[in-house]
Structure formats: C-alpha cells, structure tokens
Amino acid sequence: MSFTVRPARTSDVPLIQELCEPLVQKRILLGKERVVFYESVQEFRVAVDDSLPPEAPEALIGCGALHVIWDELGEVRTLAVADNWLHRGVGHAILDDIEEKARALGLTKLFCLTFETEFFGRHGFKPIGEELVAPEVYAELVRSQDEGIAEFLDLARVKPNTLGNTRMLKLL
C-alpha cells in the first residue's frame, strides 16, 4: 500500500477533524473547532492513500501541521494517523515533510508537546525543561492570542500541561 504526503486543501478540513476526533476523545490531542482547522489549513500536510480516489473520505490517512512561533522556532501540531495505517511509515513521512518545510522557512528549532516520546525521539527530538525562549522573546510571545503558544509558554490562562504530555525540541 502506498501513500502520498501533500499540502492540505480546504476540502480536507472535515476529514482532518474526523481523523483527529478519536485522539481527542482519548485525550491525546486537544479538541479544536472546525473554524480553527480552516484558519490553519495552510499549515497542514496530509497523507493520502494512493489506491483510493482522492475524493474518497477514507483516502485521507494522516495529518500534521507546522505552526511558526517565532523567527527560528516552529511547533509540530496535530500529528495523527488512521489506526489501520499505524506502523506503516505515515507519521514518519508527514513529520519528515514538516521538517523539510520548516527548514525552507528558515526555522532552526522544532517544538512539540507529545505522549509519543519514542516516535519523536527517533526523529531527533529531546525532552526539554521550562525555559524555552529568551526573556525578550517571551515578552513578545506572551502577547499572542494563540492557545498553543500559551500552552507552549505554560501561561496561567491555560491549564498547566493540559494533557500531561512531554515538551520536546529538535534542532534542525
């Protein structure tokens, strides 16, 4: 079985949300309203099953997003793979594609909040502590309304480490 990783399209948004929903129910991913997926569709990469027509709902088998946080720092968000495609390289291909996009944008660090520490560890991510950015960058980031950045900064307005996952960083 083969698959292709490509940029997400607006028509993929309902399928991305559907793919993520079981992981939200298991408290592995944070739930998002559909409007949030549409607002960030340009950040998403999707994996599609090459053996199915592209318009078939089951053709979308994985997704992941790259969110730029600051000049050199990005976050891997919403990495999900359909259960029947787990352990077939889909997550690795999406993450590789996200890393390539990050480098093309000039990012030198990638951050993630994850339960999948072994998976991200195989890609060179390492667990990190609380001090993630210089104080002057923190002062700028704290102005963001993005809840992901608030969680990244561990701000009081979000529950500390909402899901109990691990902060990891990779130098590109």
XYZ file of C-alpha atoms in Angstrom:
172
model
C 0.000 0.000 0.000
C 1.404 3.384 -0.949
C 0.567 6.921 0.086
C 1.490 10.484 -0.777
C 2.071 13.473 1.508
C 0.803 16.791 0.175
C -0.372 20.216 1.399
C -3.878 20.157 2.878
C -6.793 21.663 0.973
C -9.898 23.274 2.392
C -11.867 20.197 1.285
C -9.654 18.125 3.633
C -10.681 20.032 6.766
C -13.734 17.926 7.724
C -11.660 14.775 7.177
C -8.773 16.132 9.285
C -11.198 16.880 12.111
C -12.759 13.413 11.775
C -9.317 11.770 11.825
C -8.361 13.694 14.990
C -11.604 13.150 16.901
C -10.788 9.659 18.293
C -7.471 11.054 19.607
C -9.323 13.974 21.183
C -11.691 11.507 22.887
C -8.662 9.611 24.252
C -7.203 12.953 25.475
C -4.136 12.535 23.236
C -4.904 15.669 21.177
C -6.665 18.869 22.167
C -10.046 19.310 20.536
C -10.470 22.134 18.041
C -13.485 23.722 16.440
C -13.737 23.273 12.683
C -13.159 27.005 12.163
C -9.711 26.627 13.759
C -8.810 23.916 11.251
C -9.935 26.154 8.390
C -7.935 29.087 9.800
C -4.794 26.949 9.855
C -5.344 24.748 6.793
C -2.239 26.224 5.104
C -0.131 24.837 7.998
C -1.311 21.251 7.444
C 0.199 18.413 5.454
C -1.923 15.333 4.795
C -1.158 11.771 3.778
C -3.495 10.158 1.266
C -3.876 6.518 0.250
C -2.782 6.269 -3.395
C -5.028 3.254 -4.045
C -8.244 5.218 -3.475
C -9.863 8.060 -5.411
C -8.664 11.337 -3.855
C -12.233 12.405 -3.059
C -12.953 9.235 -1.023
C -13.201 10.148 2.683
C -11.071 7.162 3.696
C -8.287 8.320 1.354
C -7.041 10.789 3.994
C -4.924 8.623 6.315
C -2.814 11.119 8.247
C -2.188 14.762 9.013
C 0.193 17.101 10.784
C 0.793 20.833 10.963
C 3.711 23.219 11.250
C 2.938 26.367 13.237
C 5.567 29.119 13.224
C 6.045 30.501 16.740
C 8.984 32.880 16.262
C 11.777 33.655 13.811
C 13.637 30.391 14.368
C 11.049 28.322 16.243
C 8.133 26.261 14.973
C 5.764 23.752 16.530
C 4.640 20.395 15.185
C 0.902 20.248 15.825
C -1.921 17.773 15.368
C 0.101 14.823 14.062
C -2.397 11.983 13.610
C -2.557 8.748 11.623
C -5.554 6.491 10.927
C -5.460 3.363 13.094
C -5.276 0.977 10.124
C -2.197 2.863 8.837
C -0.212 2.916 12.084
C 3.343 1.491 11.891
C 3.488 1.858 8.094
C 5.634 4.992 7.950
C 2.821 7.524 7.532
C 3.656 9.542 10.658
C 7.349 9.494 9.781
C 6.648 10.731 6.243
C 4.429 13.555 7.489
C 6.983 14.618 10.102
C 9.802 14.487 7.537
C 7.726 16.693 5.239
C 7.013 19.139 8.084
C 10.736 19.296 8.916
C 11.570 19.999 5.259
C 9.001 22.819 5.211
C 10.424 24.195 8.490
C 13.933 24.319 7.019
C 12.619 26.019 3.871
C 11.045 28.701 6.080
C 14.356 29.260 7.867
C 13.394 27.646 11.164
C 16.214 26.075 13.182
C 14.192 24.575 16.058
C 11.043 22.473 16.171
C 8.991 22.035 19.332
C 6.209 19.584 20.190
C 4.019 18.582 23.130
C 3.536 14.834 22.878
C 2.832 11.481 24.502
C 4.719 9.812 21.638
C 8.194 10.444 23.056
C 9.725 7.361 21.412
C 8.396 8.335 17.981
C 9.659 11.911 18.222
C 12.888 10.709 19.868
C 13.624 8.584 16.776
C 13.406 11.836 14.811
C 15.942 13.630 16.994
C 13.582 15.402 19.402
C 14.766 15.611 23.023
C 12.766 16.325 26.189
C 13.249 19.894 27.413
C 12.581 21.961 30.526
C 10.532 25.080 31.009
C 12.893 27.817 29.740
C 12.323 27.570 26.011
C 12.983 31.096 24.760
C 14.984 34.142 25.762
C 13.197 36.621 28.079
C 12.831 39.228 25.320
C 11.188 36.660 23.008
C 8.936 35.523 25.854
C 7.813 39.152 26.301
C 6.744 39.225 22.641
C 5.138 35.761 22.539
C 3.068 36.386 25.651
C 1.043 38.888 23.563
C -0.191 36.145 21.233
C -3.835 35.072 21.433
C -2.944 31.573 20.143
C -3.775 28.951 22.791
C -0.991 26.689 21.511
C 1.577 29.396 22.167
C 0.032 29.986 25.602
C 0.454 26.288 26.346
C 3.990 26.371 24.933
C 4.821 29.208 27.344
C 2.960 27.433 30.181
C 0.885 30.551 30.858
C -1.560 30.645 33.751
C -4.531 31.282 31.423
C -4.252 27.691 30.196
C -4.178 24.694 32.446
C -0.558 23.685 33.027
C 0.307 20.911 30.598
C -3.349 20.204 29.920
C -2.886 16.624 28.757
C 0.159 15.610 30.800
C 2.419 15.248 27.775
C 6.152 15.878 27.280
C 7.765 19.004 25.856
C 10.328 18.078 23.208
C 12.653 20.078 20.946
C 14.699 19.318 17.861
C 17.498 21.436 16.456
C 17.328 21.399 12.664
